């Protein structure tokens, strides 16, 4: 059984097929958040702290930490900023962290101060990346996210993306890094632009699980890019990828609809033992608040139909024609 | 490609792996609805009409019609009542219907008056049932729901349930009924009582699709029986069964959260061409109405995180360390 172990100073988490889905909170990331980027450059980490606390409160299993403020020379500025951000976050919450940077020096600087066993996000199949990141993964004995693209970019052919993932796993093995420390991101395309994007990912996830036997992750909300009511698409995608074998995702845990889908899929996948997390979270849930967007448009129906079909069959058992 | 064709007088629907999920509305069923049963016995079909119209308006692909009012002798009373109910419903809406009865004489009487090509619900693996129902299926050239239990009851072993389904398909073939006219119900157990119920069904659905090549259905809400916030479990279950290959379900289409899950899964499964149904349904959706039950408990987060990860990576492409 593939088990990827990540840890903070105090808490160890296992990513695996028999584990609850690992929700990696994506919020601490200045990319596309101008205000946050400006704050971080000024040394103001109020939003970082707020995002850390809110994501953990909302149920994040881990937090991704990115300090890519796109300065003129990230190689010069990002290492110190990532170290500072990481230290603040690991001083505030006790979930394991993911060190997210495209700057190798920043990753190494963060690995030097990180407590426990962080996840490194990420390496790709690009030769330069493999040579830069894999030695660090080996040296610090940490797991890494492997993104299925290489020098040729992101292939639309899932077989090519599988081949890139396989190459990364093999190259890691050359460095003495076991497959259970590689968490493959098969790359999720927007379904609005490519109608096969969902089926591609589901098929890829099965192959990654059955052939490479690796854990997997993705940037979850990419799937709904460009569509209305993105949370509804995301919330449908989560059970489908979990059913196909995905074991983690980088996502926003502060979205209740998505987190409800994660919790439901954990129940259905048998990783929420005795449904305890579900029952604890929703035991006081009021049906009237079920709150789907079309609720107001549909007249209330009489009584709860739940279980009727089964009851009906049982009730009819003695009345065969 | 397996295609089960059902039809009303005016409308033909294909159930198949490459088709939108077929939602069979479950509401017209007096089992467990005392008031409805009393009305139907009195010849009052107001609720039946209301349920028919509401379910079609909510997006049902087909409607199940059951008139099992559990009289002292269903063999004497159910045929006439089912015929009456069916005639009213098929006069009111133009979706294909499912004739739902455990009384063989009622099924035959309904088949005599049904327009188009109804689905018969159901046959089991019980010898007496097979001998009673399969000749009718052949005679009227209609598809049938095959429930995976037999004289020994419902097995908790999915291999036994698969074997029962296989037996029914083989027995049907002996009668000259093709496999594409058998829609197998693998039987869904409550996940709260059996933690493996989800994984069992997912594995069964794959085998039914790949080995028997049949369409499938289930009484969907059984999965959440006994748990709080059942709609959340149902809405997570729908994408998972669709991803595993299920092509229809008997469910309540008047539940917006469940129907949203069906529409999202159709998008992700590639059966909502160009996402047209999704876009038409949710184009005016207000994010503030996203309405998951915990919405009020989570502070608003700044900006929409959607697509950031992808953008982030693209943005960082020139900044490799």
Coordinates of C-alpha atoms in Angstrom, one line a residue:
Chain A
X1 CA 0.0 0.0 0.0
X2 CA 1.4 3.4 -1.1
X3 CA 1.9 5.7 1.9
X4 CA 3.3 9.2 1.6
X5 CA 4.2 10.5 5.0
X6 CA 4.1 14.2 5.7
X7 CA 4.5 15.9 9.1
X8 CA 4.7 19.1 11.0
X9 CA 6.6 19.3 14.2
X10 CA 3.8 17.7 16.1
X11 CA 1.5 16.0 13.6
X12 CA 2.0 13.2 11.1
X13 CA -0.3 12.7 8.2
X14 CA -0.4 9.7 5.8
X15 CA -1.5 10.3 2.2
X16 CA -2.8 7.0 0.8
X17 CA -5.5 5.1 -1.0
X18 CA -7.0 3.9 2.4
X19 CA -6.8 7.4 4.0
X20 CA -9.2 10.3 4.1
X21 CA -8.6 12.6 1.1
X22 CA -5.8 15.0 1.8
X23 CA -6.9 18.6 1.4
X24 CA -4.0 20.9 0.7
X25 CA -5.1 24.5 1.4
X26 CA -4.2 26.7 -1.5
X27 CA -4.8 30.2 -0.1
X28 CA -1.4 31.2 1.0
X29 CA -0.2 32.2 -2.4
X30 CA 0.3 35.7 -3.7
X31 CA -0.1 34.7 -7.3
X32 CA -3.0 36.7 -8.7
X33 CA -3.6 38.3 -5.3
X34 CA -2.0 41.8 -5.7
X35 CA -3.0 43.0 -2.2
X36 CA -1.5 39.9 -0.6
X37 CA 1.6 40.2 -2.6
X38 CA 2.0 43.9 -1.6
X39 CA 1.5 43.0 2.0
X40 CA 4.1 40.3 2.0
X41 CA 6.6 42.5 0.3
X42 CA 6.0 45.1 3.1
X43 CA 6.5 42.4 5.7
X44 CA 2.8 42.4 6.7
X45 CA 1.7 38.8 7.2
X46 CA -1.7 39.5 8.7
X47 CA -3.5 38.0 5.7
X48 CA -1.2 35.0 5.7
X49 CA -2.0 34.3 9.3
X50 CA -5.7 34.8 8.7
X51 CA -5.6 32.4 5.7
X52 CA -3.7 29.8 7.7
X53 CA -6.1 29.8 10.6
X54 CA -9.2 29.9 8.4
X55 CA -8.1 27.0 6.2
X56 CA -7.2 24.8 9.2
X57 CA -10.5 25.7 10.8
X58 CA -12.3 24.8 7.6
X59 CA -10.7 21.3 7.5
X60 CA -7.5 21.6 5.6
X61 CA -5.3 18.5 6.1
X62 CA -2.1 20.5 5.0
X63 CA -1.3 24.0 3.9
X64 CA 0.5 25.0 0.7
X65 CA 2.9 27.9 1.3
X66 CA 3.9 30.0 -1.7
X67 CA 5.7 33.3 -1.6
X68 CA 6.1 34.0 -5.3
X69 CA 5.5 37.7 -5.4
X70 CA 7.0 37.9 -8.9
X71 CA 9.7 40.4 -8.1
X72 CA 12.2 41.4 -10.7
X73 CA 14.6 38.7 -9.6
X74 CA 12.8 35.9 -7.7
X75 CA 16.1 34.1 -7.2
X76 CA 17.3 37.0 -5.0
X77 CA 14.2 37.8 -3.1
X78 CA 12.0 34.7 -2.9
X79 CA 14.2 32.5 -0.6
X80 CA 14.1 34.9 2.3
X81 CA 10.4 35.7 1.9
X82 CA 9.4 32.0 1.6
X83 CA 11.5 31.2 4.8
X84 CA 9.8 34.0 6.6
X85 CA 6.3 33.0 5.5
X86 CA 6.9 29.3 6.3
X87 CA 8.2 30.2 9.8
X88 CA 5.2 32.3 10.5
X89 CA 2.8 29.6 9.3
X90 CA 4.4 26.7 11.1
X91 CA 4.5 28.8 14.3
X92 CA 0.8 29.4 14.0
X93 CA -0.8 26.0 13.0
X94 CA 0.3 22.4 13.4
X95 CA -0.7 20.9 10.1
X96 CA 2.0 19.7 7.7
X97 CA 3.1 22.2 5.0
X98 CA 3.8 22.1 1.3
X99 CA 6.7 24.2 0.2
X100 CA 5.6 25.7 -3.1
X101 CA 8.1 27.5 -5.3
X102 CA 9.5 27.4 -8.8
X103 CA 12.8 28.9 -7.4
X104 CA 15.1 26.1 -6.3
X105 CA 17.1 28.3 -3.9
X106 CA 13.8 29.2 -2.2
X107 CA 12.8 25.5 -1.8
X108 CA 16.2 24.7 -0.3
X109 CA 16.1 27.6 2.1
X110 CA 12.6 26.6 3.2
X111 CA 13.7 23.0 3.7
X112 CA 16.4 24.2 6.0
X113 CA 14.0 25.7 8.4
X114 CA 10.9 23.5 8.0
X115 CA 9.9 21.3 10.9
X116 CA 8.7 17.8 10.4
X117 CA 8.5 16.4 6.9
X118 CA 7.1 18.9 4.4
X119 CA 6.0 18.2 0.9
X120 CA 7.9 20.0 -1.9
X121 CA 5.8 21.5 -4.6
X122 CA 7.1 20.8 -7.2
X123 CA 9.3 19.1 -9.8
X124 CA 8.4 18.6 -13.5
X125 CA 9.8 16.3 -16.1
X126 CA 12.1 19.1 -17.4
X127 CA 15.7 18.0 -17.3
X128 CA 16.9 21.2 -15.6
X129 CA 14.2 20.8 -12.9
X130 CA 14.9 17.1 -12.3
X131 CA 18.6 17.9 -11.8
X132 CA 17.9 20.8 -9.5
X133 CA 15.1 19.4 -7.3
X134 CA 15.6 15.6 -7.0
X135 CA 19.0 15.9 -5.1
X136 CA 17.2 18.2 -2.6
X137 CA 14.4 15.6 -2.2
X138 CA 17.0 12.9 -1.5
X139 CA 19.1 15.1 0.8
X140 CA 16.2 16.3 3.0
X141 CA 14.3 13.0 2.7
X142 CA 11.0 14.6 1.8
X143 CA 8.2 13.8 -0.6
X144 CA 7.6 15.9 -3.8
X145 CA 4.8 16.8 -6.2
X146 CA 5.7 15.7 -9.7
X147 CA 3.9 17.6 -12.4
X148 CA 3.4 15.8 -15.7
X149 CA 4.8 18.3 -18.1
X150 CA 8.3 18.7 -19.6
X151 CA 10.3 20.8 -22.0
X152 CA 7.6 20.3 -24.6
X153 CA 5.0 21.8 -22.3
X154 CA 1.7 20.2 -21.2
X155 CA 0.6 17.5 -23.7
X156 CA -3.1 17.2 -24.5
X157 CA -2.4 13.5 -24.9
X158 CA -2.8 11.7 -21.6
X159 CA -0.5 8.9 -22.6
X160 CA 2.3 11.5 -22.9
X161 CA 1.4 12.9 -19.5
X162 CA 1.6 9.4 -18.1
X163 CA 5.0 8.8 -19.7
X164 CA 6.3 12.1 -18.2
X165 CA 5.1 11.0 -14.8
X166 CA 6.7 7.6 -15.3
X167 CA 10.0 9.2 -16.3
X168 CA 10.0 11.4 -13.1
X169 CA 9.4 8.3 -10.9
X170 CA 12.2 6.5 -12.7
X171 CA 14.6 9.4 -12.4
X172 CA 13.7 9.7 -8.7
X173 CA 14.5 6.0 -8.2
X174 CA 18.0 6.7 -9.8
X175 CA 18.5 9.2 -6.9
X176 CA 17.3 6.6 -4.4
X177 CA 13.9 8.3 -3.9
X178 CA 11.1 5.7 -3.5
X179 CA 7.9 6.0 -5.6
X180 CA 5.8 6.5 -2.4
X181 CA 7.5 9.8 -2.0
X182 CA 6.4 11.0 -5.4
X183 CA 2.9 12.6 -5.6
X184 CA 2.0 12.9 -9.2
X185 CA -0.1 15.8 -10.6
X186 CA -1.6 14.5 -13.9
X187 CA -2.6 18.1 -14.8
X188 CA -6.3 19.0 -15.0
X189 CA -7.5 20.9 -18.0
X190 CA -10.6 23.1 -18.0
X191 CA -13.6 21.0 -19.0
X192 CA -15.2 24.1 -20.6
X193 CA -12.3 24.2 -23.1
X194 CA -11.8 20.4 -23.5
X195 CA -14.8 18.2 -23.2
X196 CA -12.6 15.1 -22.6
X197 CA -10.6 16.7 -19.7
X198 CA -12.6 14.8 -17.1
X199 CA -12.4 11.3 -18.7
X200 CA -8.7 11.9 -19.4
X201 CA -7.9 12.6 -15.8
X202 CA -10.0 9.7 -14.5
X203 CA -8.2 7.3 -16.8
X204 CA -4.8 8.8 -15.9
X205 CA -5.6 8.5 -12.2
X206 CA -6.4 4.8 -12.6
X207 CA -3.1 4.1 -14.4
X208 CA -1.1 6.1 -12.0
X209 CA -2.6 4.1 -9.1
X210 CA -2.5 0.7 -10.7
X211 CA 0.7 0.9 -12.8
X212 CA 2.9 3.4 -11.0
X213 CA 1.3 2.9 -7.6
X214 CA 1.8 6.5 -6.7
X215 CA -0.3 9.0 -4.8
X216 CA -1.7 11.9 -6.8
X217 CA -2.8 15.5 -6.5
X218 CA -4.0 18.3 -8.7
X219 CA -4.9 22.0 -8.8
X220 CA -8.6 21.1 -8.4
X221 CA -10.4 24.3 -9.5
X222 CA -8.8 24.3 -12.9
X223 CA -11.5 21.9 -14.0
X224 CA -14.2 24.5 -13.8
X225 CA -12.3 27.5 -15.3
X226 CA -14.6 29.6 -17.4
X227 CA -17.9 28.0 -16.5
X228 CA -20.7 29.5 -14.4
X229 CA -21.2 28.2 -10.8
X230 CA -17.7 26.8 -10.6
X231 CA -18.3 25.4 -7.1
X232 CA -20.9 23.0 -8.4
X233 CA -18.5 21.6 -11.0
X234 CA -15.7 21.4 -8.5
X235 CA -18.0 19.6 -6.0
X236 CA -19.0 17.1 -8.7
X237 CA -15.4 16.6 -9.7
X238 CA -14.1 15.8 -6.2
X239 CA -16.1 12.5 -5.7
X240 CA -15.2 11.5 -9.3
X241 CA -11.4 11.9 -8.8
X242 CA -11.6 10.3 -5.4
X243 CA -13.5 7.4 -6.9
X244 CA -10.8 7.2 -9.7
X245 CA -8.0 7.0 -7.0
X246 CA -6.8 10.6 -6.4
X247 CA -5.5 10.9 -2.9
X248 CA -5.0 14.7 -2.4
X249 CA -5.8 18.0 -4.0
X250 CA -4.6 21.6 -3.8
X251 CA -7.8 23.5 -3.3
X252 CA -9.6 26.1 -1.2
X253 CA -10.9 24.4 2.0
X254 CA -12.9 27.6 2.8
X255 CA -15.5 26.6 0.2
X256 CA -18.2 24.6 2.1
X257 CA -19.7 23.0 -1.0
X258 CA -16.3 21.5 -2.0
X259 CA -15.5 20.4 1.5
X260 CA -18.9 18.8 1.8
X261 CA -18.1 16.8 -1.4
X262 CA -14.7 15.7 0.1
X263 CA -16.4 14.6 3.3
X264 CA -19.2 12.7 1.4
X265 CA -16.6 11.0 -0.8
X266 CA -14.6 9.9 2.2
X267 CA -17.7 8.3 3.7
X268 CA -18.5 6.6 0.4
X269 CA -14.9 5.5 -0.2
X270 CA -14.8 3.9 3.2
X271 CA -12.1 6.2 4.7
X272 CA -14.4 8.1 7.2
X273 CA -14.5 5.3 9.8
X274 CA -18.1 4.7 11.0
X275 CA -19.0 8.0 9.2
X276 CA -17.8 9.8 12.3
X277 CA -16.5 12.9 10.6
X278 CA -19.7 13.2 8.6
X279 CA -22.0 12.7 11.6
X280 CA -20.0 15.2 13.7
X281 CA -20.0 17.8 11.0
X282 CA -23.6 17.5 9.9
X283 CA -25.5 16.0 12.8
X284 CA -27.4 19.3 13.4
X285 CA -27.8 20.1 9.7
X286 CA -31.3 21.4 8.9
X287 CA -32.8 20.0 5.7
X288 CA -34.3 23.4 5.0
X289 CA -30.8 24.8 4.7
X290 CA -29.8 22.1 2.1
X291 CA -29.4 25.2 0.1
X292 CA -28.8 24.2 -3.5
X293 CA -29.1 27.1 -5.8
X294 CA -32.4 26.1 -7.4
X295 CA -34.1 25.4 -4.1
X296 CA -36.5 28.3 -4.4
X297 CA -37.5 27.3 -7.9
X298 CA -38.8 23.9 -6.9
X299 CA -42.0 23.5 -4.9
X300 CA -41.5 21.6 -1.7
X301 CA -42.3 17.9 -2.1
X302 CA -44.2 16.0 0.6
X303 CA -42.2 13.9 3.0
X304 CA -38.7 12.5 2.6
X305 CA -38.4 10.0 -0.2
X306 CA -35.3 8.5 1.4
X307 CA -35.2 4.8 1.6
X308 CA -38.6 4.4 0.1
X309 CA -37.6 2.3 -2.8
X310 CA -35.9 -0.2 -0.6
X311 CA -38.7 -0.1 1.8
X312 CA -41.1 -0.5 -1.1
X313 CA -39.4 -3.6 -2.3
X314 CA -39.3 -5.1 1.1
X315 CA -42.9 -4.2 1.6
X316 CA -43.9 -5.9 -1.7
X317 CA -41.9 -9.0 -1.0
X318 CA -45.0 -10.9 0.0
X319 CA -47.1 -9.7 -2.8
X320 CA -45.6 -11.2 -5.9
X321 CA -47.9 -11.7 -8.8
Chain B
X1 CA -21.9 0.4 -27.4
X2 CA -24.8 -0.6 -25.1
X3 CA -27.9 1.3 -25.9
X4 CA -31.2 0.8 -24.0
X5 CA -34.0 2.5 -25.9
X6 CA -37.1 3.7 -24.0
X7 CA -39.8 5.9 -25.4
X8 CA -43.1 7.6 -24.8
X9 CA -45.6 8.2 -27.6
X10 CA -43.5 11.2 -28.7
X11 CA -40.1 11.0 -27.2
X12 CA -37.3 8.5 -27.4
X13 CA -34.5 8.3 -24.9
X14 CA -31.3 6.3 -25.1
X15 CA -29.7 5.0 -21.9
X16 CA -26.0 4.4 -22.5
X17 CA -22.4 5.1 -21.4
X18 CA -22.1 8.0 -23.8
X19 CA -25.5 9.5 -22.9
X20 CA -26.4 12.0 -20.1
X21 CA -27.3 10.2 -16.9
X22 CA -30.9 9.0 -17.0
X23 CA -32.8 10.3 -14.0
X24 CA -35.9 8.1 -13.3
X25 CA -38.2 10.1 -11.1
X26 CA -39.3 8.1 -8.1
X27 CA -42.1 10.2 -6.6
X28 CA -45.2 8.5 -8.1
X29 CA -45.1 5.7 -5.6
X30 CA -47.6 5.2 -2.7
X31 CA -45.2 3.0 -0.7
X32 CA -44.6 4.8 2.5
X33 CA -46.9 7.7 1.5
X34 CA -50.1 7.0 3.3
X35 CA -51.8 10.1 2.1
X36 CA -51.0 9.4 -1.5
X37 CA -52.1 5.8 -1.2
X38 CA -55.5 6.9 0.3
X39 CA -56.0 9.4 -2.5
X40 CA -55.2 6.8 -5.2
X41 CA -57.6 4.3 -3.7
X42 CA -60.3 7.0 -3.7
X43 CA -59.6 7.7 -7.4
X44 CA -58.0 11.1 -6.6
X45 CA -54.9 11.6 -8.8
X46 CA -54.2 15.2 -8.0
X47 CA -50.9 14.4 -6.2
X48 CA -50.0 12.0 -8.9
X49 CA -50.4 14.8 -11.5
X50 CA -48.5 17.3 -9.4
X51 CA -45.7 14.8 -8.8
X52 CA -45.5 14.1 -12.6
X53 CA -45.4 17.7 -13.6
X54 CA -42.9 18.7 -10.9
X55 CA -40.5 15.9 -11.6
X56 CA -40.4 16.7 -15.3
X57 CA -40.0 20.4 -14.6
X58 CA -37.1 19.5 -12.3
X59 CA -35.3 17.6 -15.0
X60 CA -36.4 14.0 -14.8
X61 CA -35.5 12.0 -17.9
X62 CA -38.2 9.3 -17.2
X63 CA -40.9 8.7 -14.5
X64 CA -41.4 5.6 -12.5
X65 CA -45.0 4.8 -12.0
X66 CA -46.0 2.6 -9.0
X67 CA -49.5 1.9 -7.8
X68 CA -48.7 -0.5 -5.0
X69 CA -51.2 0.6 -2.3
X70 CA -50.7 -2.6 -0.4
X71 CA -54.3 -3.7 -0.5
X72 CA -55.3 -7.0 1.0
X73 CA -55.1 -8.7 -2.4
X74 CA -52.8 -6.7 -4.8
X75 CA -53.3 -9.3 -7.5
X76 CA -57.0 -8.2 -7.7
X77 CA -56.7 -4.5 -7.2
X78 CA -53.3 -3.3 -8.5
X79 CA -53.7 -4.0 -12.2
X80 CA -56.6 -1.6 -12.6
X81 CA -55.0 1.0 -10.4
X82 CA -51.7 0.9 -12.2
X83 CA -53.4 1.1 -15.6
X84 CA -55.4 4.1 -14.4
X85 CA -52.3 5.8 -13.0
X86 CA -50.2 5.1 -16.1
X87 CA -52.8 6.5 -18.4
X88 CA -53.1 9.7 -16.4
X89 CA -49.4 10.2 -16.3
X90 CA -48.8 9.4 -20.0
X91 CA -51.6 11.8 -20.9
X92 CA -50.0 14.6 -18.9
X93 CA -46.3 14.4 -19.6
X94 CA -44.3 13.1 -22.6
X95 CA -41.3 11.5 -20.9
X96 CA -40.9 7.7 -21.1
X97 CA -42.3 5.8 -18.2
X98 CA -41.1 2.9 -16.0
X99 CA -43.8 0.4 -15.0
X100 CA -43.1 -0.4 -11.4
X101 CA -44.9 -3.3 -9.8
X102 CA -44.2 -6.6 -8.1
X103 CA -47.6 -7.9 -9.4
X104 CA -47.1 -9.6 -12.7
X105 CA -50.7 -9.1 -13.7
X106 CA -50.4 -5.4 -13.1
X107 CA -47.3 -5.2 -15.2
X108 CA -49.0 -7.0 -18.1
X109 CA -52.1 -4.8 -17.8
X110 CA -49.9 -1.7 -17.9
X111 CA -47.9 -3.0 -20.9
X112 CA -51.2 -3.3 -22.7
X113 CA -52.0 0.4 -22.5
X114 CA -48.5 1.9 -22.4
X115 CA -47.5 4.0 -25.3
X116 CA -44.0 4.0 -26.8
X117 CA -41.5 1.7 -25.1
X118 CA -41.7 1.7 -21.3
X119 CA -39.2 0.2 -19.0
X120 CA -40.4 -2.6 -16.8
X121 CA -39.4 -2.4 -13.1
X122 CA -38.5 -5.2 -12.3
X123 CA -37.4 -8.8 -12.5
X124 CA -35.2 -10.5 -9.9
X125 CA -33.1 -13.7 -10.1
X126 CA -35.9 -15.6 -8.4
X127 CA -37.0 -18.5 -10.5
X128 CA -40.7 -17.7 -10.2
X129 CA -40.1 -14.1 -11.2
X130 CA -37.9 -15.0 -14.2
X131 CA -40.6 -17.3 -15.5
X132 CA -43.3 -14.7 -15.0
X133 CA -41.6 -11.6 -16.2
X134 CA -39.2 -12.6 -19.0
X135 CA -42.0 -13.9 -21.3
X136 CA -43.7 -10.5 -21.0
X137 CA -40.5 -8.6 -21.8
X138 CA -40.1 -10.7 -24.9
X139 CA -43.7 -10.5 -25.9
X140 CA -43.9 -6.7 -25.6
X141 CA -40.3 -6.1 -26.7
X142 CA -39.5 -3.8 -23.8
X143 CA -36.4 -3.3 -21.5
X144 CA -36.4 -4.5 -17.9
X145 CA -34.7 -3.6 -14.6
X146 CA -33.0 -6.7 -13.2
X147 CA -32.4 -6.7 -9.5
X148 CA -29.5 -8.7 -8.2
X149 CA -31.2 -10.8 -5.6
X150 CA -32.7 -14.2 -5.7
X151 CA -34.5 -16.8 -3.5
X152 CA -31.6 -16.5 -1.0
X153 CA -32.3 -12.8 -0.6
X154 CA -29.8 -10.0 -1.1
X155 CA -26.2 -11.2 -0.7
X156 CA -23.7 -9.0 1.1
X157 CA -21.1 -10.6 -1.2
X158 CA -20.8 -8.5 -4.4
X159 CA -19.5 -11.5 -6.3
X160 CA -22.8 -13.3 -5.6
X161 CA -24.8 -10.2 -6.7
X162 CA -22.8 -10.1 -9.9
X163 CA -23.5 -13.8 -10.4
X164 CA -27.2 -13.2 -10.0
X165 CA -27.1 -10.4 -12.5
X166 CA -25.2 -12.6 -14.9
X167 CA -27.8 -15.4 -14.5
X168 CA -30.6 -13.0 -15.3
X169 CA -28.9 -11.8 -18.5
X170 CA -28.3 -15.4 -19.5
X171 CA -31.9 -16.4 -18.8
X172 CA -33.1 -13.4 -20.7
X173 CA -30.9 -14.5 -23.7
X174 CA -32.6 -17.9 -23.6
X175 CA -35.9 -16.0 -24.1
X176 CA -34.3 -14.0 -27.0
X177 CA -34.0 -10.8 -25.0
X178 CA -30.7 -9.0 -25.7
X179 CA -28.4 -7.8 -22.9
X180 CA -29.0 -4.2 -24.0
X181 CA -32.6 -4.5 -22.8
X182 CA -31.5 -5.5 -19.3
X183 CA -30.8 -2.7 -16.9
X184 CA -29.1 -4.2 -13.8
X185 CA -29.7 -2.8 -10.3
X186 CA -26.6 -4.1 -8.3
X187 CA -28.4 -3.1 -5.1
X188 CA -27.1 -0.3 -3.0
X189 CA -26.8 -0.9 0.8
X190 CA -26.8 2.0 3.4
X191 CA -23.2 3.2 3.9
X192 CA -24.0 4.0 7.5
X193 CA -24.7 0.3 8.2
X194 CA -22.0 -1.2 5.9
X195 CA -18.8 0.9 5.4
X196 CA -17.9 -1.1 2.3
X197 CA -21.2 -0.4 0.5
X198 CA -19.8 2.3 -1.7
X199 CA -16.7 0.5 -2.8
X200 CA -18.8 -2.7 -3.4
X201 CA -21.1 -0.8 -5.7
X202 CA -18.3 1.0 -7.6
X203 CA -16.5 -2.4 -8.2
X204 CA -19.8 -4.0 -9.2
X205 CA -20.6 -1.2 -11.7
X206 CA -17.2 -1.6 -13.4
X207 CA -17.7 -5.4 -13.8
X208 CA -21.3 -4.9 -15.0
X209 CA -20.1 -2.5 -17.6
X210 CA -16.9 -4.2 -18.7
X211 CA -17.9 -7.9 -18.4
X212 CA -21.7 -8.0 -18.9
X213 CA -21.8 -4.7 -20.9
X214 CA -25.2 -3.7 -19.5
X215 CA -26.7 -0.5 -18.4
X216 CA -27.3 -0.1 -14.7
X217 CA -29.6 1.7 -12.2
X218 CA -30.2 1.8 -8.5
X219 CA -32.5 3.2 -5.8
X220 CA -30.1 6.0 -5.2
X221 CA -31.1 7.3 -1.8
X222 CA -30.6 4.0 0.0
X223 CA -26.9 4.8 0.3
X224 CA -27.6 7.6 2.8
X225 CA -30.2 5.8 4.9
X226 CA -29.8 6.6 8.6
X227 CA -27.2 9.4 8.2
X228 CA -27.7 13.1 8.8
X229 CA -27.8 15.5 5.8
X230 CA -28.7 12.7 3.4
X231 CA -28.7 15.1 0.4
X232 CA -25.0 15.7 0.8
X233 CA -24.2 12.0 0.8
X234 CA -26.5 11.4 -2.2
X235 CA -24.9 14.3 -4.1
X236 CA -21.4 12.9 -3.5
X237 CA -22.6 9.4 -4.4
X238 CA -24.0 10.4 -7.8
X239 CA -20.7 11.5 -9.4
X240 CA -19.0 8.5 -8.0
X241 CA -21.5 6.0 -9.5
X242 CA -21.5 7.9 -12.8
X243 CA -17.7 7.8 -12.8
X244 CA -17.9 4.0 -12.2
X245 CA -20.2 3.5 -15.1
X246 CA -23.8 3.7 -13.8
X247 CA -26.1 5.0 -16.5
X248 CA -29.4 5.7 -14.6
X249 CA -30.9 5.9 -11.2
X250 CA -34.3 5.9 -9.6
X251 CA -34.2 9.1 -7.5
X252 CA -36.0 12.3 -6.5
X253 CA -35.4 14.9 -9.2
X254 CA -37.0 17.6 -7.1
X255 CA -33.9 17.7 -4.9
X256 CA -31.7 20.5 -6.3
X257 CA -28.5 19.4 -4.7
X258 CA -28.8 15.9 -6.2
X259 CA -29.8 17.3 -9.7
X260 CA -26.8 19.7 -9.6
X261 CA -24.6 16.7 -8.9
X262 CA -26.1 14.9 -11.9
X263 CA -25.6 17.9 -14.2
X264 CA -22.0 18.4 -13.0
X265 CA -21.2 14.7 -13.5
X266 CA -22.6 14.9 -17.0
X267 CA -20.3 17.8 -17.8
X268 CA -17.3 15.9 -16.3
X269 CA -18.2 12.7 -18.0
X270 CA -18.4 14.4 -21.4
X271 CA -22.1 13.8 -22.0
X272 CA -23.2 17.4 -21.6
X273 CA -22.1 18.6 -25.0
X274 CA -20.2 21.9 -24.8
X275 CA -21.5 22.1 -21.2
X276 CA -24.7 23.5 -22.7
X277 CA -27.1 22.2 -20.1
X278 CA -24.9 23.3 -17.3
X279 CA -24.5 26.8 -18.7
X280 CA -28.2 27.1 -19.5
X281 CA -29.1 26.0 -15.9
X282 CA -26.5 28.0 -14.0
X283 CA -25.6 31.0 -16.2
X284 CA -27.3 33.4 -13.8
X285 CA -26.2 31.6 -10.6
X286 CA -25.1 34.0 -7.9
X287 CA -22.0 32.9 -6.0
X288 CA -23.5 34.2 -2.9
X289 CA -26.2 31.7 -3.2
X290 CA -23.8 28.8 -3.5
X291 CA -25.5 27.8 -0.3
X292 CA -23.7 25.0 1.3
X293 CA -24.8 24.4 4.8
X294 CA -21.7 25.7 6.5
X295 CA -21.5 28.9 4.5
X296 CA -22.5 31.1 7.4
X297 CA -19.8 29.6 9.6
X298 CA -16.9 30.4 7.3
X299 CA -15.6 34.0 7.0
X300 CA -15.7 35.3 3.4
X301 CA -12.4 34.8 1.7
X302 CA -10.9 37.5 -0.5
X303 CA -11.3 37.1 -4.2
X304 CA -12.0 33.9 -6.2
X305 CA -9.2 31.4 -6.0
X306 CA -10.4 29.7 -9.1
X307 CA -7.7 28.9 -11.7
X308 CA -5.0 30.6 -9.6
X309 CA -2.8 27.5 -9.4
X310 CA -2.7 27.1 -13.1
X311 CA -2.2 30.8 -13.6
X312 CA 0.4 30.7 -10.9
X313 CA 2.4 28.1 -12.7
X314 CA 2.1 29.8 -16.0
X315 CA 3.2 33.0 -14.4
X316 CA 6.2 31.4 -12.8
X317 CA 7.3 29.6 -15.9
X318 CA 10.0 32.2 -16.6
X319 CA 11.3 32.2 -13.0
X320 CA 12.9 28.9 -12.6
X321 CA 15.7 28.7 -9.9

